[in-house]
Amino acid sequence: MSLATDLPHSEGRATSEASKTHGTGTEKPAPRRRSRQRRERLFQWLFLVPAVVYMTLFFGYPVVKNVVMSFQEYTTSTFFTGEAPWVGFTNYVTVLSSSLFSTSLINTALFTLGSIIGQFVIGLALAIFFQRKFPLNGILRSLLLLPWLLPLIVSSAVWRWILDKDSGALNRFLGDLGIIDTGIPWLTSTSLALIAVVGVNIWIGIPFNLTILYGGLQEIPDELYEAGSLDGATGWKAFRHITWPMLRPVVSVVLVLGVVYTLKVLDIILGLTNGGPANSTQTIATQSYNLSFHEFKFGEGAALGNVLVIISLVFAVLYLRASRRAVDE
Amino acid sequence: MTTALKAPPLRAIASKATGRKNWGYTALAIFFLAIMLFPVYWMVNASLQPNGTTLETSWFPVKPDFTGYATAINEQAGNLGTSLIISLGSVALSLAIAAPAAYALAYFKVRGAGVVLFAILISQMIPGIVVANALYTAYNDLGLLNSIPGLILADSAHGIPFAILIIRAFMNGMPASVIEAARVDGAGHLRAFWSIVLPLSRNSLITAGLFTFLFAWSDFLFALTLTTTEAVRPVTLGIFQYIGAYVNDWSSVMATAVLASIPAIVLLVAAQKYIAAGTTGGAVK
């Protein structure tokens, strides 16, 4: 989770390293020293080799393989015959022209947008609240991390039971308060399921937003607020003119990372609704899973997976630009 | 929310002027915590209800009943063991790969180090389903489906990039002079790394190890896609199977969920220092 904010740091380092290597390069070492240096370099690379091999096999290879598969008719029979005929863009045409695609694209957008807004707003409000000094602040704040540390499938199971129409805790609570007469079908109604899934995902994401934003707030020097209060900037004004501008770099990183992580979400949706009812919570990620692992159309699943990669890459570019801006500021 | 926004200036003034403890805020914080942790409470509460006898779970476990746990342990003990083996294996593999890499990235001015770091960051954008889709076909050819080594290798994809970044961030802060002194004394790279760098990096290794454990323990996607039989079944998949069908025995589902949550809860309470280090990642500096 440090990935976000680590980047400015690493970029700054990369440039300083570049200038250093440039400096030693001008010394022109003697041939013998050079060969020893070469051996030294080789040795240093050995430390990096296992990681490079792993990353290539478990990230590089899948991406390339997925691109190849998306142009093949890759089905269960491929596993027996070993044949996967080239079909050009057929998989993409099938996947993109399917009526399910627009549904899952809209669901992905709503799911991501709803989750991010909810997590961020509540996370920021809590982060600001925890800026106050009060007893047990640290312990209570760290206990708030629990929803984020639980296995996602555990959270899904618990929420399935809480949101149950007939005997779930939420409906019983609302019933006891006299707000509702009959149980609300949170997860079984086509109009409510997506809202319920977003709600659960917000619950899971609040701790991450709270922690990173809290860290960002702690970095803002107190003197700024003291100077601001002399100029009459207190309360909302202080937030608008001091807190928000100072927090901006952290905010952009939290938001972009949040989007990238939310686009990939599979566990929560599969656990809560399995994409249903009637595909009302089907996203691009879950649909790609269905195509490959339920309908065994691996080629089409790969094509849809690549669509998801492209969407993520757009945000990756935004992420890199945001963190570069963070370095500049 | 508007009162919360006034926090910083008020905080400075109030704490300086009076110095009295703000227990009111503590009460409010406990209220927020209670809402956020209600599902966790509900999980524990539901796991202690007698199964099948009542339609509705009562609000408190007045008469705790452990039949749910009996069923859970009876049916899921093997899966919990599988999860434990896979998670420990993933920790070992991740640290063995990540620690040397982090050392190289932090200390040596290796050409291409920037590219490696960039690749690590980009790897976080790759959806798990894309990795699973390609791995399934490769695993099928290699005979790694339904195997513990296969899942250890795949689950480490959650932990290795994270472990490299967090250990490297820590090693960046270590004085280079310590290692140079060892090297001058004639210690080779391996010895300097093993007997100087690793012991000094203990805290970051623990943090990375704990998170790698949690990532592998929580893995659902690879368990779901890279197993096809009952032979190797992590507990996350056991839970998914429970809730995949119509559930009429929630107490044993919730008891399994409680058992699957134990690592997270234990780590949060017992290793809170390391967890905090992992979440901020020494990054928001």
Coordinates of C-alpha atoms in Angstrom, one line a residue:
Chain A
M1 CA 0.0 0.0 0.0
S2 CA 3.1 2.1 0.1
L3 CA 3.2 1.8 -3.6
A4 CA 1.4 5.1 -4.1
T5 CA 3.5 7.5 -2.1
D6 CA 6.7 5.7 -2.7
L7 CA 6.9 6.8 -6.2
P8 CA 8.0 10.4 -5.8
H9 CA 10.7 9.2 -3.5
S10 CA 12.0 6.6 -5.9
E11 CA 11.9 9.0 -8.8
G12 CA 14.0 11.5 -6.9
R13 CA 16.4 8.7 -6.1
A14 CA 16.6 7.5 -9.7
T15 CA 17.7 10.9 -10.9
S16 CA 20.3 11.2 -8.2
E17 CA 21.6 7.8 -9.0
A18 CA 21.8 8.7 -12.7
S19 CA 23.9 11.7 -11.9
K20 CA 26.2 9.6 -9.8
T21 CA 26.8 6.9 -12.4
H22 CA 27.5 9.7 -14.8
G23 CA 30.1 11.0 -12.5
T24 CA 32.0 7.7 -12.1
G25 CA 31.8 7.2 -15.9
T26 CA 34.0 10.1 -16.6
E27 CA 36.9 8.7 -14.5
K28 CA 37.8 6.2 -17.2
P29 CA 39.0 3.3 -15.1
A30 CA 42.0 1.2 -16.2
P31 CA 41.3 -2.0 -18.2
R32 CA 41.9 -4.3 -15.2
R33 CA 39.9 -2.3 -12.9
R34 CA 37.2 -2.2 -15.5
S35 CA 37.0 -6.0 -15.7
R36 CA 36.9 -6.3 -12.0
Q37 CA 34.1 -3.7 -12.0
R38 CA 32.3 -5.8 -14.6
R39 CA 32.5 -8.8 -12.4
E40 CA 31.3 -6.8 -9.5
R41 CA 28.3 -5.5 -11.5
L42 CA 27.5 -9.1 -12.5
F43 CA 27.6 -10.1 -8.8
Q44 CA 25.3 -7.3 -7.9
W45 CA 22.8 -8.3 -10.6
L46 CA 22.6 -11.8 -9.1
F47 CA 20.8 -10.3 -6.1
L48 CA 18.2 -8.9 -8.4
V49 CA 17.8 -12.0 -10.7
P50 CA 15.3 -14.0 -8.6
A51 CA 13.0 -11.1 -8.4
V52 CA 13.3 -10.2 -12.1
V53 CA 12.6 -13.9 -13.0
Y54 CA 9.6 -14.0 -10.7
M55 CA 8.2 -10.8 -12.0
T56 CA 8.7 -11.9 -15.6
L57 CA 7.0 -15.2 -15.0
F58 CA 4.1 -14.1 -12.9
F59 CA 3.3 -10.6 -14.4
G60 CA 5.1 -10.3 -17.7
Y61 CA 4.3 -13.7 -19.1
P62 CA 0.5 -13.6 -18.2
V63 CA 0.1 -10.2 -19.8
V64 CA 1.8 -11.4 -23.1
K65 CA 0.0 -14.7 -23.0
N66 CA -3.3 -13.0 -22.5
V67 CA -2.8 -10.8 -25.5
V68 CA -1.9 -13.9 -27.6
M69 CA -4.9 -15.9 -26.2
S70 CA -7.3 -13.1 -27.0
F71 CA -6.6 -13.6 -30.7
Q72 CA -7.1 -17.4 -30.5
E73 CA -10.1 -19.7 -30.2
Y74 CA -9.0 -21.0 -26.9
T75 CA -11.5 -23.4 -25.3
T76 CA -11.6 -26.6 -23.3
S77 CA -10.8 -28.6 -26.4
T78 CA -7.5 -26.7 -26.7
F79 CA -6.4 -28.5 -23.5
F80 CA -6.9 -31.9 -25.2
T81 CA -5.9 -31.2 -28.8
G82 CA -3.4 -28.4 -28.1
E83 CA -4.8 -26.5 -30.9
A84 CA -5.9 -22.9 -30.6
P85 CA -6.7 -21.5 -34.1
W86 CA -6.1 -17.8 -34.8
V87 CA -9.3 -15.9 -35.1
G88 CA -8.1 -12.4 -35.4
F89 CA -10.3 -9.9 -33.7
T90 CA -13.3 -12.2 -33.4
N91 CA -13.1 -12.5 -29.6
Y92 CA -13.0 -8.8 -29.2
V93 CA -15.9 -8.3 -31.6
T94 CA -18.0 -11.0 -29.7
V95 CA -17.1 -9.6 -26.3
L96 CA -17.6 -5.9 -27.1
S97 CA -20.8 -6.3 -29.1
S98 CA -22.4 -8.5 -26.5
S99 CA -25.3 -6.8 -24.7
L100 CA -23.6 -7.8 -21.4
F101 CA -20.6 -5.7 -22.2
S102 CA -22.5 -2.4 -21.8
T103 CA -24.1 -3.6 -18.7
S104 CA -20.8 -4.6 -17.1
L105 CA -19.1 -1.5 -18.3
I106 CA -21.7 0.7 -16.6
N107 CA -21.7 -1.4 -13.5
T108 CA -17.9 -1.2 -13.3
A109 CA -18.0 2.6 -13.7
L110 CA -20.8 2.9 -11.0
F111 CA -19.1 0.5 -8.7
T112 CA -15.7 2.2 -9.0
L113 CA -17.1 5.7 -8.7
G114 CA -19.4 5.0 -5.9
S115 CA -16.8 3.1 -3.9
I116 CA -14.1 5.7 -4.4
I117 CA -16.3 8.7 -3.5
G118 CA -17.7 6.9 -0.4
Q119 CA -14.3 5.6 0.9
F120 CA -12.6 8.9 0.3
V121 CA -15.2 11.2 1.9
I122 CA -15.7 9.1 5.0
G123 CA -11.9 8.3 5.2
L124 CA -11.0 12.0 5.0
A125 CA -13.7 13.0 7.5
L126 CA -12.4 10.4 10.0
A127 CA -8.7 11.3 9.3
I128 CA -9.5 14.9 10.1
F129 CA -11.4 13.8 13.2
F130 CA -8.4 11.8 14.4
Q131 CA -6.2 14.9 14.1
R132 CA -7.6 16.0 17.4
K133 CA -5.7 15.0 20.5
F134 CA -7.7 12.7 22.8
P135 CA -7.1 9.7 25.0
L136 CA -6.8 6.3 23.2
N137 CA -6.6 8.0 19.8
G138 CA -3.8 5.7 18.6
I139 CA -5.4 2.4 19.7
L140 CA -8.8 3.3 18.4
R141 CA -7.4 4.4 15.0
S142 CA -5.4 1.2 14.6
L143 CA -8.4 -1.0 15.5
L144 CA -10.2 0.7 12.6
L145 CA -7.8 -1.1 10.3
L146 CA -9.5 -4.4 11.0
P147 CA -12.0 -4.4 8.1
W148 CA -9.1 -3.9 5.7
L149 CA -7.1 -6.8 7.1
L150 CA -9.8 -9.4 7.0
P151 CA -9.9 -11.8 4.1
L152 CA -12.3 -10.3 1.5
I153 CA -14.3 -13.5 1.3
V154 CA -14.8 -13.4 5.1
S155 CA -16.2 -9.9 4.8
S156 CA -18.4 -11.0 2.0
A157 CA -19.8 -13.9 4.0
V158 CA -20.5 -11.7 7.0
W159 CA -22.2 -9.0 4.9
R160 CA -24.3 -11.6 3.1
W161 CA -25.7 -12.6 6.5
I162 CA -26.2 -9.0 7.7
L163 CA -28.0 -8.0 4.4
D164 CA -30.2 -11.1 4.3
K165 CA -33.7 -10.2 3.4
D166 CA -35.6 -12.2 6.1
S167 CA -33.3 -12.4 9.1
G168 CA -30.4 -10.1 8.3
A169 CA -29.3 -7.7 11.1
L170 CA -29.8 -4.6 8.9
N171 CA -33.4 -5.3 8.1
R172 CA -34.2 -6.3 11.7
F173 CA -32.6 -3.1 13.0
L174 CA -34.6 -1.0 10.5
G175 CA -37.7 -3.0 11.4
D176 CA -37.2 -2.5 15.2
L177 CA -36.9 1.2 14.6
G178 CA -40.2 1.1 12.7
I179 CA -38.6 2.4 9.5
I180 CA -39.6 -0.6 7.4
D181 CA -42.4 -3.2 7.6
T182 CA -41.1 -5.9 5.3
G183 CA -37.5 -6.9 4.7
I184 CA -35.6 -5.0 2.0
P185 CA -34.1 -7.5 -0.5
W186 CA -30.7 -5.8 -0.5
L187 CA -28.8 -8.5 -2.4
T188 CA -31.6 -10.0 -4.4
S189 CA -33.3 -7.0 -6.0
T190 CA -31.8 -5.9 -9.3
S191 CA -32.2 -2.2 -8.3
L192 CA -30.6 -2.5 -4.9
A193 CA -27.8 -5.1 -5.3
L194 CA -25.2 -2.8 -6.8
I195 CA -25.9 -0.2 -4.1
A196 CA -25.4 -2.8 -1.5
V197 CA -22.2 -4.1 -3.0
V198 CA -20.8 -0.6 -3.3
G199 CA -21.7 0.0 0.4
V200 CA -19.8 -3.1 1.5
N201 CA -16.8 -2.1 -0.6
I202 CA -16.8 1.4 0.9
W203 CA -16.7 -0.3 4.4
I204 CA -13.6 -2.3 3.3
G205 CA -11.9 0.8 1.8
I206 CA -12.4 3.3 4.6
P207 CA -9.4 2.1 6.7
F208 CA -6.9 2.5 3.8
N209 CA -8.1 6.0 2.9
L210 CA -8.1 7.0 6.6
T211 CA -4.6 5.8 7.2
I212 CA -3.0 7.4 4.1
L213 CA -4.9 10.7 4.5
Y214 CA -4.1 10.8 8.2
G215 CA -0.4 10.4 7.4
G216 CA -0.7 13.2 4.8
L217 CA -2.5 15.5 7.3
Q218 CA 0.2 14.9 9.9
E219 CA 2.8 16.3 7.5
I220 CA 1.1 19.7 7.3
P221 CA 3.1 22.0 9.7
D222 CA 1.1 23.5 12.6
E223 CA 2.7 26.9 11.9
L224 CA 0.6 27.2 8.7
Y225 CA -2.6 26.9 10.8
E226 CA -1.2 29.4 13.3
A227 CA -0.3 31.9 10.6
G228 CA -3.6 31.3 9.0
S229 CA -5.6 31.9 12.1
L230 CA -4.0 35.3 12.5
D231 CA -5.3 36.1 9.0
G232 CA -8.8 34.9 10.1
A233 CA -8.5 31.5 8.4
T234 CA -10.2 29.1 10.8
G235 CA -12.7 26.2 10.4
W236 CA -13.9 25.8 6.8
K237 CA -11.6 28.6 5.5
A238 CA -8.5 26.9 7.0
F239 CA -9.5 23.6 5.4
R240 CA -10.1 25.2 2.0
H241 CA -7.0 27.4 1.9
I242 CA -4.5 25.4 3.9
T243 CA -5.4 21.7 4.4
W244 CA -6.8 20.9 1.0
P245 CA -3.9 22.5 -1.1
M246 CA -1.3 20.9 1.1
L247 CA -3.0 17.5 1.0
R248 CA -3.5 17.6 -2.8
P249 CA -0.6 15.4 -3.8
V250 CA -1.6 12.7 -1.3
V251 CA -5.2 13.0 -2.4
S252 CA -4.4 12.4 -6.0
V253 CA -2.3 9.3 -5.2
V254 CA -5.0 7.9 -2.9
L255 CA -7.7 8.4 -5.5
V256 CA -5.9 7.0 -8.5
L257 CA -4.6 4.0 -6.5
G258 CA -8.2 3.5 -5.2
V259 CA -9.5 3.4 -8.8
V260 CA -6.9 1.0 -10.0
Y261 CA -7.6 -1.4 -7.0
T262 CA -11.3 -1.1 -7.3
L263 CA -11.4 -1.9 -11.0
K264 CA -9.8 -5.3 -10.2
V265 CA -12.2 -6.3 -7.5
L266 CA -13.6 -9.7 -7.8
D267 CA -13.8 -11.4 -4.4
I268 CA -16.4 -9.1 -2.9
I269 CA -18.8 -9.3 -5.9
L270 CA -18.5 -13.0 -6.3
G271 CA -19.0 -13.5 -2.6
L272 CA -22.0 -11.2 -2.2
T273 CA -24.0 -11.7 -5.4
N274 CA -21.9 -13.7 -7.8
G275 CA -22.7 -11.0 -10.4
G276 CA -26.5 -11.4 -10.0
P277 CA -29.3 -11.0 -9.7
A278 CA -29.8 -10.9 -13.5
N279 CA -26.3 -9.5 -14.1
S280 CA -27.1 -6.4 -12.1
T281 CA -23.7 -6.5 -10.3
Q282 CA -21.7 -8.0 -13.2
T283 CA -18.5 -6.0 -13.8
I284 CA -15.9 -6.4 -16.4
A285 CA -13.7 -8.4 -14.0
T286 CA -16.4 -10.8 -13.0
Q287 CA -17.6 -11.2 -16.5
S288 CA -14.1 -12.0 -17.7
Y289 CA -13.9 -14.6 -14.9
N290 CA -17.2 -16.1 -16.0
L291 CA -16.2 -16.3 -19.7
S292 CA -13.0 -18.1 -18.9
F293 CA -13.8 -20.3 -15.9
H294 CA -17.5 -21.0 -16.3
E295 CA -18.1 -20.9 -20.1
F296 CA -14.5 -22.1 -20.7
K297 CA -14.1 -19.5 -23.5
F298 CA -10.6 -18.6 -22.5
G299 CA -10.0 -16.5 -25.6
E300 CA -13.0 -14.3 -24.9
G301 CA -12.1 -14.1 -21.2
A302 CA -8.6 -12.9 -22.2
A303 CA -10.0 -10.3 -24.6
L304 CA -12.3 -8.9 -21.9
G305 CA -9.4 -9.0 -19.4
N306 CA -7.3 -7.0 -21.8
V307 CA -10.1 -4.4 -22.0
L308 CA -9.8 -4.1 -18.2
V309 CA -6.0 -3.8 -18.5
I310 CA -6.4 -0.9 -21.0
I311 CA -8.8 0.9 -18.6
S312 CA -6.3 0.4 -15.8
L313 CA -3.5 1.7 -17.9
V314 CA -5.3 4.9 -18.6
F315 CA -5.4 5.4 -14.8
A316 CA -1.8 4.3 -14.5
V317 CA -0.8 7.2 -16.8
L318 CA -2.9 9.5 -14.7
Y319 CA -1.2 8.1 -11.6
L320 CA 2.3 8.7 -13.0
R321 CA 1.4 12.2 -14.0
A322 CA -0.1 12.8 -10.6
S323 CA 3.0 11.6 -8.7
R324 CA 5.3 13.6 -11.0
R325 CA 3.3 16.7 -10.1
A326 CA 3.7 15.6 -6.4
V327 CA 7.4 15.7 -6.9
D328 CA 7.3 19.1 -8.5
E329 CA 5.3 20.6 -5.7
Chain B
M1 CA -18.6 16.9 9.7
T2 CA -18.4 20.7 9.9
T3 CA -17.1 20.5 13.4
A4 CA -14.5 18.0 12.4
L5 CA -13.2 20.4 9.8
K6 CA -12.4 22.9 12.5
A7 CA -10.0 20.4 14.1
P8 CA -6.5 21.7 13.6
P9 CA -6.7 25.2 15.0
L10 CA -9.0 24.2 17.8
R11 CA -6.8 21.3 18.7
A12 CA -3.8 23.6 19.0
I13 CA -5.6 26.2 21.1
A14 CA -7.6 23.8 23.3
S15 CA -4.7 21.6 24.2
K16 CA -2.4 24.5 25.0
A17 CA -5.0 26.5 27.0
T18 CA -6.5 23.9 29.2
G19 CA -4.4 20.7 28.8
R20 CA -7.4 18.7 30.0
K21 CA -8.2 15.4 28.4
N22 CA -10.8 15.3 25.7
W23 CA -12.8 12.2 26.7
G24 CA -15.7 13.5 24.7
Y25 CA -13.8 12.9 21.5
T26 CA -12.8 9.5 22.8
A27 CA -16.5 8.7 23.2
L28 CA -17.2 9.9 19.7
A29 CA -14.3 7.8 18.3
I30 CA -15.6 4.7 20.1
F31 CA -19.0 5.3 18.5
F32 CA -17.4 5.5 15.0
L33 CA -15.4 2.3 15.8
A34 CA -18.5 0.5 17.0
I35 CA -20.2 1.2 13.7
M36 CA -17.2 0.2 11.7
L37 CA -16.6 -3.0 13.7
F38 CA -20.2 -4.0 14.0
P39 CA -19.9 -6.6 11.2
V40 CA -17.0 -8.2 13.1
Y41 CA -19.1 -8.3 16.2
W42 CA -21.9 -9.8 14.3
M43 CA -19.7 -12.5 12.8
V44 CA -18.6 -13.5 16.3
N45 CA -22.1 -13.3 17.7
A46 CA -23.7 -15.3 14.9
S47 CA -21.0 -18.0 15.2
L48 CA -22.1 -18.6 18.8
Q49 CA -25.8 -19.1 18.1
P50 CA -27.3 -22.5 18.1
N51 CA -27.8 -23.6 14.6
G52 CA -31.1 -24.3 13.0
T53 CA -33.2 -23.9 16.1
T54 CA -34.0 -20.2 15.8
L55 CA -34.8 -18.4 12.7
E56 CA -33.3 -15.1 13.9
T57 CA -29.9 -14.5 15.4
S58 CA -30.3 -12.8 18.8
W59 CA -28.5 -9.5 19.3
F60 CA -26.2 -10.9 22.0
P61 CA -24.8 -14.4 22.5
V62 CA -26.6 -14.9 25.8
K63 CA -26.2 -18.6 25.7
P64 CA -23.1 -19.2 23.6
D65 CA -23.4 -22.4 21.7
F66 CA -20.3 -24.0 20.1
T67 CA -22.0 -26.4 17.6
G68 CA -21.1 -24.0 14.8
Y69 CA -17.5 -24.3 15.7
A70 CA -17.7 -28.1 16.0
T71 CA -19.1 -28.2 12.5
A72 CA -16.6 -25.7 11.2
I73 CA -13.6 -27.6 12.6
N74 CA -15.0 -30.9 11.5
E75 CA -15.4 -29.7 7.9
Q76 CA -12.8 -27.0 7.5
A77 CA -9.8 -28.1 9.7
G78 CA -8.0 -29.5 6.6
N79 CA -8.7 -26.4 4.6
L80 CA -7.3 -24.2 7.4
G81 CA -4.2 -26.4 7.4
T82 CA -3.8 -26.0 3.7
S83 CA -4.2 -22.2 4.0
L84 CA -1.5 -22.2 6.7
I85 CA 1.0 -24.2 4.7
I86 CA 0.4 -22.1 1.6
S87 CA 0.7 -18.9 3.6
L88 CA 4.0 -19.9 5.3
G89 CA 5.4 -21.1 2.1
S90 CA 4.5 -17.8 0.4
V91 CA 6.2 -15.9 3.2
A92 CA 9.4 -17.9 2.8
L93 CA 9.5 -17.6 -0.9
S94 CA 8.6 -13.9 -0.9
L95 CA 11.2 -12.9 1.6
A96 CA 13.9 -15.1 -0.1
I97 CA 13.2 -13.3 -3.4
A98 CA 12.4 -9.8 -2.1
A99 CA 15.1 -9.2 0.4
P100 CA 18.1 -9.6 -1.9
A101 CA 16.3 -7.6 -4.6
A102 CA 15.5 -4.8 -2.1
Y103 CA 19.2 -4.8 -1.1
A104 CA 20.3 -4.5 -4.7
L105 CA 17.8 -1.7 -5.4
A106 CA 18.8 0.2 -2.3
Y107 CA 22.6 -0.1 -2.4
F108 CA 24.0 -1.0 -5.8
K109 CA 23.7 1.5 -8.5
V110 CA 22.7 -1.3 -10.9
R111 CA 21.8 -0.2 -14.4
G112 CA 18.1 -1.0 -14.9
A113 CA 17.2 -0.6 -11.3
G114 CA 14.8 2.1 -12.3
V115 CA 13.2 -0.2 -14.8
V116 CA 12.7 -2.9 -12.2
L117 CA 11.1 -0.4 -9.8
F118 CA 8.9 0.9 -12.5
A119 CA 7.8 -2.7 -13.4
I120 CA 6.9 -3.4 -9.8
L121 CA 4.7 -0.3 -9.7
I122 CA 3.1 -1.2 -13.1
S123 CA 2.5 -4.8 -11.9
Q124 CA 0.0 -3.4 -9.4
M125 CA -2.2 -2.3 -12.2
I126 CA -2.5 -5.8 -13.7
P127 CA -5.9 -7.3 -12.7
G128 CA -5.6 -10.7 -10.9
I129 CA -8.1 -12.3 -13.4
V130 CA -5.7 -11.6 -16.2
V131 CA -2.9 -13.3 -14.4
A132 CA -5.1 -16.2 -13.4
N133 CA -6.4 -16.6 -17.0
A134 CA -2.9 -17.1 -18.3
L135 CA -1.6 -19.1 -15.4
Y136 CA -4.4 -21.6 -15.6
T137 CA -3.3 -22.7 -19.1
A138 CA 0.3 -22.7 -18.1
Y139 CA -0.3 -24.6 -14.8
N140 CA -2.4 -27.1 -16.8
D141 CA 0.6 -27.9 -19.0
L142 CA 3.0 -28.0 -16.1
G143 CA 0.8 -30.1 -13.8
L144 CA 0.7 -27.4 -11.2
L145 CA -3.1 -27.2 -10.9
N146 CA -4.4 -28.5 -7.6
S147 CA -1.0 -28.3 -6.0
I148 CA 0.4 -26.6 -3.0
P149 CA 3.6 -25.4 -4.7
G150 CA 1.5 -24.0 -7.5
L151 CA -0.6 -21.9 -5.1
I152 CA 2.5 -20.8 -3.1
L153 CA 4.1 -19.5 -6.3
A154 CA 0.9 -17.8 -7.5
D155 CA 0.0 -16.3 -4.1
S156 CA 3.4 -14.7 -3.8
A157 CA 2.4 -12.4 -6.6
H158 CA 0.3 -10.6 -4.0
G159 CA 3.3 -10.2 -1.6
I160 CA 6.6 -10.0 -3.6
P161 CA 6.2 -6.5 -5.1
F162 CA 4.9 -5.2 -1.8
A163 CA 7.8 -6.8 0.1
I164 CA 10.4 -5.4 -2.2
L165 CA 9.1 -1.9 -1.9
I166 CA 8.8 -2.0 1.9
I167 CA 12.2 -3.6 2.6
R168 CA 13.9 -1.3 0.1
A169 CA 12.3 1.8 1.7
F170 CA 13.8 0.6 5.0
M171 CA 17.2 -0.2 3.6
N172 CA 17.4 3.2 2.0
G173 CA 17.5 4.6 5.5
M174 CA 20.3 2.4 6.7
P175 CA 23.8 3.9 6.9
A176 CA 25.9 2.7 3.9
S177 CA 29.0 3.1 6.0
V178 CA 28.1 0.0 8.1
I179 CA 28.1 -2.2 5.0
E180 CA 31.2 -0.5 3.5
A181 CA 33.1 -1.2 6.8
A182 CA 32.2 -4.9 6.6
R183 CA 33.3 -5.0 2.9
V184 CA 36.6 -3.4 3.8
D185 CA 37.1 -6.0 6.4
G186 CA 37.0 -8.6 3.7
A187 CA 33.4 -9.8 3.9
G188 CA 32.0 -10.8 0.5
H189 CA 28.7 -9.5 -0.8
L190 CA 26.9 -12.6 0.4
R191 CA 28.4 -12.5 3.9
A192 CA 27.8 -8.7 4.3
F193 CA 24.2 -9.3 3.2
W194 CA 23.6 -12.3 5.4
S195 CA 25.3 -11.2 8.6
I196 CA 25.0 -7.4 8.5
V197 CA 22.2 -6.2 6.2
L198 CA 19.6 -8.8 7.1
P199 CA 19.9 -8.6 10.9
L200 CA 19.8 -4.8 10.7
S201 CA 16.6 -5.0 8.5
R202 CA 14.8 -7.2 11.0
N203 CA 11.8 -4.9 11.5
S204 CA 11.1 -4.4 7.8
L205 CA 11.5 -8.2 7.2
I206 CA 8.9 -8.9 9.9
T207 CA 6.6 -6.3 8.5
A208 CA 6.9 -7.6 5.0
G209 CA 6.5 -11.2 6.2
L210 CA 3.4 -10.5 8.2
F211 CA 1.7 -8.8 5.2
T212 CA 2.8 -11.5 2.8
F213 CA 1.2 -14.0 5.2
L214 CA -2.0 -12.0 5.3
F215 CA -2.1 -11.6 1.5
A216 CA -1.6 -15.3 0.9
W217 CA -4.0 -16.3 3.6
S218 CA -6.7 -14.0 2.2
D219 CA -6.1 -15.1 -1.4
F220 CA -9.3 -16.1 -3.1
L221 CA -8.8 -15.6 -6.8
F222 CA -5.9 -18.0 -7.3
A223 CA -7.6 -20.6 -5.0
L224 CA -10.7 -20.3 -7.1
T225 CA -9.1 -20.5 -10.5
L226 CA -6.1 -22.7 -10.0
T227 CA -7.8 -25.6 -8.3
T228 CA -10.4 -27.8 -9.9
T229 CA -10.7 -30.6 -7.4
E230 CA -11.1 -31.0 -3.6
A231 CA -7.5 -32.1 -3.3
V232 CA -6.0 -28.7 -2.3
R233 CA -8.6 -26.3 -0.9
P234 CA -7.7 -23.1 1.1
V235 CA -10.2 -22.0 3.7
T236 CA -11.3 -19.0 1.6
L237 CA -12.6 -21.4 -1.0
G238 CA -14.3 -23.4 1.7
I239 CA -16.2 -20.3 2.8
F240 CA -17.1 -19.5 -0.8
Q241 CA -18.5 -22.9 -1.2
Y242 CA -20.6 -22.5 1.9
I243 CA -22.1 -19.2 0.7
G244 CA -22.3 -20.3 -2.9
A245 CA -25.4 -22.5 -2.1
Y246 CA -28.4 -21.7 -0.1
V247 CA -27.2 -21.3 3.5
N248 CA -29.4 -22.8 6.2
D249 CA -26.7 -23.1 8.8
W250 CA -25.2 -19.7 9.3
S251 CA -23.6 -20.4 12.6
S252 CA -21.0 -22.8 11.1
V253 CA -20.3 -20.4 8.2
M254 CA -19.7 -17.6 10.7
A255 CA -17.6 -19.9 12.9
T256 CA -15.4 -20.7 9.8
A257 CA -15.3 -17.0 9.1
V258 CA -14.1 -16.3 12.6
L259 CA -11.4 -19.0 12.4
A260 CA -10.3 -17.5 9.0
S261 CA -10.1 -14.0 10.6
I262 CA -7.8 -15.1 13.5
P263 CA -4.5 -14.3 11.7
A264 CA -5.7 -10.7 10.9
I265 CA -7.0 -10.2 14.5
V266 CA -3.9 -11.7 16.1
L267 CA -1.6 -9.6 14.0
L268 CA -3.5 -6.4 14.6
V269 CA -3.3 -6.9 18.4
A270 CA 0.0 -8.5 18.8
A271 CA 2.1 -7.0 16.0
Q272 CA 0.4 -3.6 15.8
K273 CA 3.8 -1.8 15.5
Y274 CA 4.6 -3.8 12.3
I275 CA 1.1 -3.4 10.9
A276 CA 1.2 0.3 11.3
A277 CA 4.6 0.3 9.6
G278 CA 3.2 -1.7 6.7
T279 CA 0.2 0.5 6.1
T280 CA 2.1 3.7 5.9
G281 CA 4.9 1.8 4.3
G282 CA 7.4 4.4 5.5
A283 CA 6.0 6.1 2.4
V284 CA 4.1 9.2 3.4
K285 CA 7.4 10.8 4.4

